[in-house]
PDB file of C-alpha atoms and ligand atoms in Angstrom:
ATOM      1  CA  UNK A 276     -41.978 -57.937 -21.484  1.00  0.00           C
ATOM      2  CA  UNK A 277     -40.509 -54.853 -20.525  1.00  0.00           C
ATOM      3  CA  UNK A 278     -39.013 -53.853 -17.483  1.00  0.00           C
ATOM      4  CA  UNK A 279     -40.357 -51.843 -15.329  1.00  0.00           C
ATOM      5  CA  UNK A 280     -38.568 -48.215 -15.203  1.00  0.00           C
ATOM      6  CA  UNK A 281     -38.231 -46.741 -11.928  1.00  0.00           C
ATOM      7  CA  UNK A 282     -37.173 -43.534 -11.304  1.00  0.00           C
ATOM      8  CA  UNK A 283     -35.469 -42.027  -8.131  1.00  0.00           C
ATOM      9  CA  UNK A 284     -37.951 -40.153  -5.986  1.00  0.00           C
ATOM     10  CA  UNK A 285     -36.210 -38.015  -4.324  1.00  0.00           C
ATOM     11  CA  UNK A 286     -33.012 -35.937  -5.539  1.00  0.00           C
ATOM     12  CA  UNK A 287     -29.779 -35.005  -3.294  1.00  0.00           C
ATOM     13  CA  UNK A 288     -28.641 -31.522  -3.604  1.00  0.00           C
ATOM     14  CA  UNK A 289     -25.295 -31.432  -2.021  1.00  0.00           C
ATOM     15  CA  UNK A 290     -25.426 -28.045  -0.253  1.00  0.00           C
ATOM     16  CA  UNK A 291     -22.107 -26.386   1.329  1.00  0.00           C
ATOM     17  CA  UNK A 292     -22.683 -24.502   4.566  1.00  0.00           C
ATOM     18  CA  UNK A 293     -19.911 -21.803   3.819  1.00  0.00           C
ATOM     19  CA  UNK A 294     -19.614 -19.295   6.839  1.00  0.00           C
ATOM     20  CA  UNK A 295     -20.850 -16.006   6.332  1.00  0.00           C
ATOM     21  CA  UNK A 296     -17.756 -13.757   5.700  1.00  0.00           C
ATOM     22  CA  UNK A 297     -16.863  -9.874   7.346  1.00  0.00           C
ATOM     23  CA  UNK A 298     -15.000  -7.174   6.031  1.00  0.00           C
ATOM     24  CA  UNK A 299     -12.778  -5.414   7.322  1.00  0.00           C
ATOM     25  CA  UNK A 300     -12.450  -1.445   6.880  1.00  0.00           C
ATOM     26  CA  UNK A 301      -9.899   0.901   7.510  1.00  0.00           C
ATOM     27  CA  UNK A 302     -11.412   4.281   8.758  1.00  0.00           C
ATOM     28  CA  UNK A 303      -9.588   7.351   7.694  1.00  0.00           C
ATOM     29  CA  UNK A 304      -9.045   9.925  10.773  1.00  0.00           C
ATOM     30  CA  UNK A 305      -6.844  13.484  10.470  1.00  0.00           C
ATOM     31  CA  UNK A 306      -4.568  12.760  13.057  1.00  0.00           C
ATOM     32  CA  UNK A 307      -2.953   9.098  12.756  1.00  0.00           C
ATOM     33  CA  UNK A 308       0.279   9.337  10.878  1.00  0.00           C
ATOM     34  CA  UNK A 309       0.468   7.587   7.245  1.00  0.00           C
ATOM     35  CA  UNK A 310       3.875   5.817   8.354  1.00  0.00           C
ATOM     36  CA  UNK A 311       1.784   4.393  11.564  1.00  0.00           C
ATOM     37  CA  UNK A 312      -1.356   3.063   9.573  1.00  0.00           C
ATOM     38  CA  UNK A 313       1.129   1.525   7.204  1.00  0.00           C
ATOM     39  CA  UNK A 314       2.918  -0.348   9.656  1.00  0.00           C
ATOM     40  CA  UNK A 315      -0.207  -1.993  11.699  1.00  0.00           C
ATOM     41  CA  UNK A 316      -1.709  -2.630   7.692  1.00  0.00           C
ATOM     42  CA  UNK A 317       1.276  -4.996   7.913  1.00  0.00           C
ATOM     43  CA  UNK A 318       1.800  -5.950  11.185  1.00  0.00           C
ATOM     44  CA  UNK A 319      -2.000  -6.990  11.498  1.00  0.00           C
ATOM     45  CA  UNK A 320      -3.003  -7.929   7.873  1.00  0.00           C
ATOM     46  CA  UNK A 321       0.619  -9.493   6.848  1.00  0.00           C
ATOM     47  CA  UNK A 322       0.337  -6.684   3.883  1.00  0.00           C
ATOM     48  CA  UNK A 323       3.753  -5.707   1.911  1.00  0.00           C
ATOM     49  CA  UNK A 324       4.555  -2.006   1.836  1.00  0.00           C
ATOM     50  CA  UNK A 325       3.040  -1.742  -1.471  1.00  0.00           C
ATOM     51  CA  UNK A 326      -0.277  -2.709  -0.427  1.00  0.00           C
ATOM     52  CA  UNK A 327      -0.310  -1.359   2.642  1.00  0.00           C
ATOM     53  CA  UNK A 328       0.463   2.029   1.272  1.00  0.00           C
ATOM     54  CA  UNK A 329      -2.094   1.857  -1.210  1.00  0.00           C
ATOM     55  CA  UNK A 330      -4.980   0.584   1.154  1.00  0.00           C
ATOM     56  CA  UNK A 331      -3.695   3.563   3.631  1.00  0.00           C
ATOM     57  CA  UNK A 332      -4.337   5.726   0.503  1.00  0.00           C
ATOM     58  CA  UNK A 333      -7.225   5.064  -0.039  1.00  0.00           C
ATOM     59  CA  UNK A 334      -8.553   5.467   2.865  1.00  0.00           C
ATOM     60  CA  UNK A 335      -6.867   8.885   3.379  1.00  0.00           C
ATOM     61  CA  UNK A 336      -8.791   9.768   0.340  1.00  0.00           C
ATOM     62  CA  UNK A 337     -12.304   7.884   0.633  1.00  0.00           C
ATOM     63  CA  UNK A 338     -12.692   8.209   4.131  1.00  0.00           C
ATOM     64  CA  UNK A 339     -12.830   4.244   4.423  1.00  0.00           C
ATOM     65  CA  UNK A 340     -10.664   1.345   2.403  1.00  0.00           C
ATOM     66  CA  UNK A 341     -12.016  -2.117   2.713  1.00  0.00           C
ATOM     67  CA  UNK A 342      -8.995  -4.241   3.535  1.00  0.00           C
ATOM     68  CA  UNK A 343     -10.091  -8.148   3.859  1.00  0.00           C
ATOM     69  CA  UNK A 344     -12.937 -10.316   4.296  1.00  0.00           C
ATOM     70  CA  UNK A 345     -12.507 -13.145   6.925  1.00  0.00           C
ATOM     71  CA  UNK A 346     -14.767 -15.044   9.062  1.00  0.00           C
ATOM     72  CA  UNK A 347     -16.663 -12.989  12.154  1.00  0.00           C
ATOM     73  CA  UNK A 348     -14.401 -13.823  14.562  1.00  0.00           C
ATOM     74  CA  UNK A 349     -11.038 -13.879  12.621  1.00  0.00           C
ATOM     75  CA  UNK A 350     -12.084  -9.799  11.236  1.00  0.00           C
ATOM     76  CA  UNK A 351     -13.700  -8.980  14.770  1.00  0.00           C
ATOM     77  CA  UNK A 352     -10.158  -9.792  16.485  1.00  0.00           C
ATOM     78  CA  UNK A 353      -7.816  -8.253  13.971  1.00  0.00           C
ATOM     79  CA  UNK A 354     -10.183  -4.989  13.794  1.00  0.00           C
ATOM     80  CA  UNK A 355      -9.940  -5.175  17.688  1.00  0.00           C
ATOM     81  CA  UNK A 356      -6.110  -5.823  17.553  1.00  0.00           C
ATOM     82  CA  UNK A 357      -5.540  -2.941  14.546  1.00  0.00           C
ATOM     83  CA  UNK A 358      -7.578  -0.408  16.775  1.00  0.00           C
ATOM     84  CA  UNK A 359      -5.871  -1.605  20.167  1.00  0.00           C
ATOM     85  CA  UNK A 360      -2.192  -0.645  18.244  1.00  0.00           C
ATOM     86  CA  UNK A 361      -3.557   2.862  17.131  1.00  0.00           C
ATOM     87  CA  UNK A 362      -4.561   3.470  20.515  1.00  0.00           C
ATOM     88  CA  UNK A 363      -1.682   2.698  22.462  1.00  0.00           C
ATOM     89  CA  UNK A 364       0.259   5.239  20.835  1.00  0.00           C
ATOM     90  CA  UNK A 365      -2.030   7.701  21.509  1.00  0.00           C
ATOM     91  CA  UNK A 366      -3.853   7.595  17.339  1.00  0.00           C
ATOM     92  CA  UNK A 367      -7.524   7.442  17.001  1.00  0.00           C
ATOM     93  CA  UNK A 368      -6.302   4.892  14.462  1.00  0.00           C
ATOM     94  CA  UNK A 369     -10.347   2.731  13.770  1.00  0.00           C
ATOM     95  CA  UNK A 370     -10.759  -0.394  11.944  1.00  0.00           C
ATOM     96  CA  UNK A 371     -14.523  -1.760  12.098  1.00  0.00           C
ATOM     97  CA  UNK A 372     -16.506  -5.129  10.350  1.00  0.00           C
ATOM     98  CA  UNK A 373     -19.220  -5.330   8.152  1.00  0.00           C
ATOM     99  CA  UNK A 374     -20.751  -8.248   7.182  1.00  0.00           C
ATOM    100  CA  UNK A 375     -20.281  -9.078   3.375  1.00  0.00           C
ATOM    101  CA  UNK A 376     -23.935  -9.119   1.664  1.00  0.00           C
TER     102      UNK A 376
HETATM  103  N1  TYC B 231      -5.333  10.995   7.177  1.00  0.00           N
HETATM  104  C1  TYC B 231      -4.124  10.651   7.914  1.00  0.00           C
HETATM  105  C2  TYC B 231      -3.105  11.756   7.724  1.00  0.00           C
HETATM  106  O1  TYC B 231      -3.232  12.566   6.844  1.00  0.00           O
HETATM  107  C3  TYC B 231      -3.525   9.323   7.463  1.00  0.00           C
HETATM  108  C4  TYC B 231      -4.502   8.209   7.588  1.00  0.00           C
HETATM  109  C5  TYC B 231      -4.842   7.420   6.483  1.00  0.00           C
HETATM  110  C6  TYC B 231      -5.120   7.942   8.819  1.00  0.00           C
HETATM  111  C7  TYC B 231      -5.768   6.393   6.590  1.00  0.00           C
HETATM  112  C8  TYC B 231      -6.036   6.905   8.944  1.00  0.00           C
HETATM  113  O2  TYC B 231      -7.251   5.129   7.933  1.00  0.00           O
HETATM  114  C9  TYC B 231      -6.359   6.140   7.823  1.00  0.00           C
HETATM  115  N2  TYC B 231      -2.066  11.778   8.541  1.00  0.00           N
END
């Protein structure tokens, strides 16, 4: 006689939570020197000169240059800290977040 066939009732879908992730952007302004964003592009983001200079560029040119997409907090305290460095100088230097879609 044949055995009886029994099939599973319920299925397991193994879903990863993955934080939701925010960008980063650079904010081009008319008065912060190029040599200044490039050096807080580095400081703050750990960029080389060649990809600091290029994200600075772009800015200069777009008006805005996403630079990096990290977790809320992690972007929302380098933004704050890449702002804070413009601005004790005396630069309207302005780095903001978005949240990626
Ligand atoms: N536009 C600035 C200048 O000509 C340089 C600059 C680039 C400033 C990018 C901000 O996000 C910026 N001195």
């Amino acid at each position: 006689m044949a055995e009886n066939i029994v099939k599973p009732k319920t299925k397991t879908r193994s879903k990863t939570l993955r934080p939701k992730l925010y960008k980063v952007i650079l904010v081009n302004d008319d008065f912060t020197p190029r040599e200044f964003v490039v050096q807080v592009l580095k400081a703050v983001f750990r960029m080389n000169e060649t990809q600091a200079y290029g994200v600075m560029l772009t800015a200069h040119k777009r008006g805005a240059c996403v630079i990096a997409v990290f977790t809320k907090d992690v972007a929302e305290t380098k933004a704050k800290e890449a702002t804070d460095l413009g601005k004790s100088q005396g630069y309207p230097l302005f780095f903001t977040t978005e949240p990626e879609e």
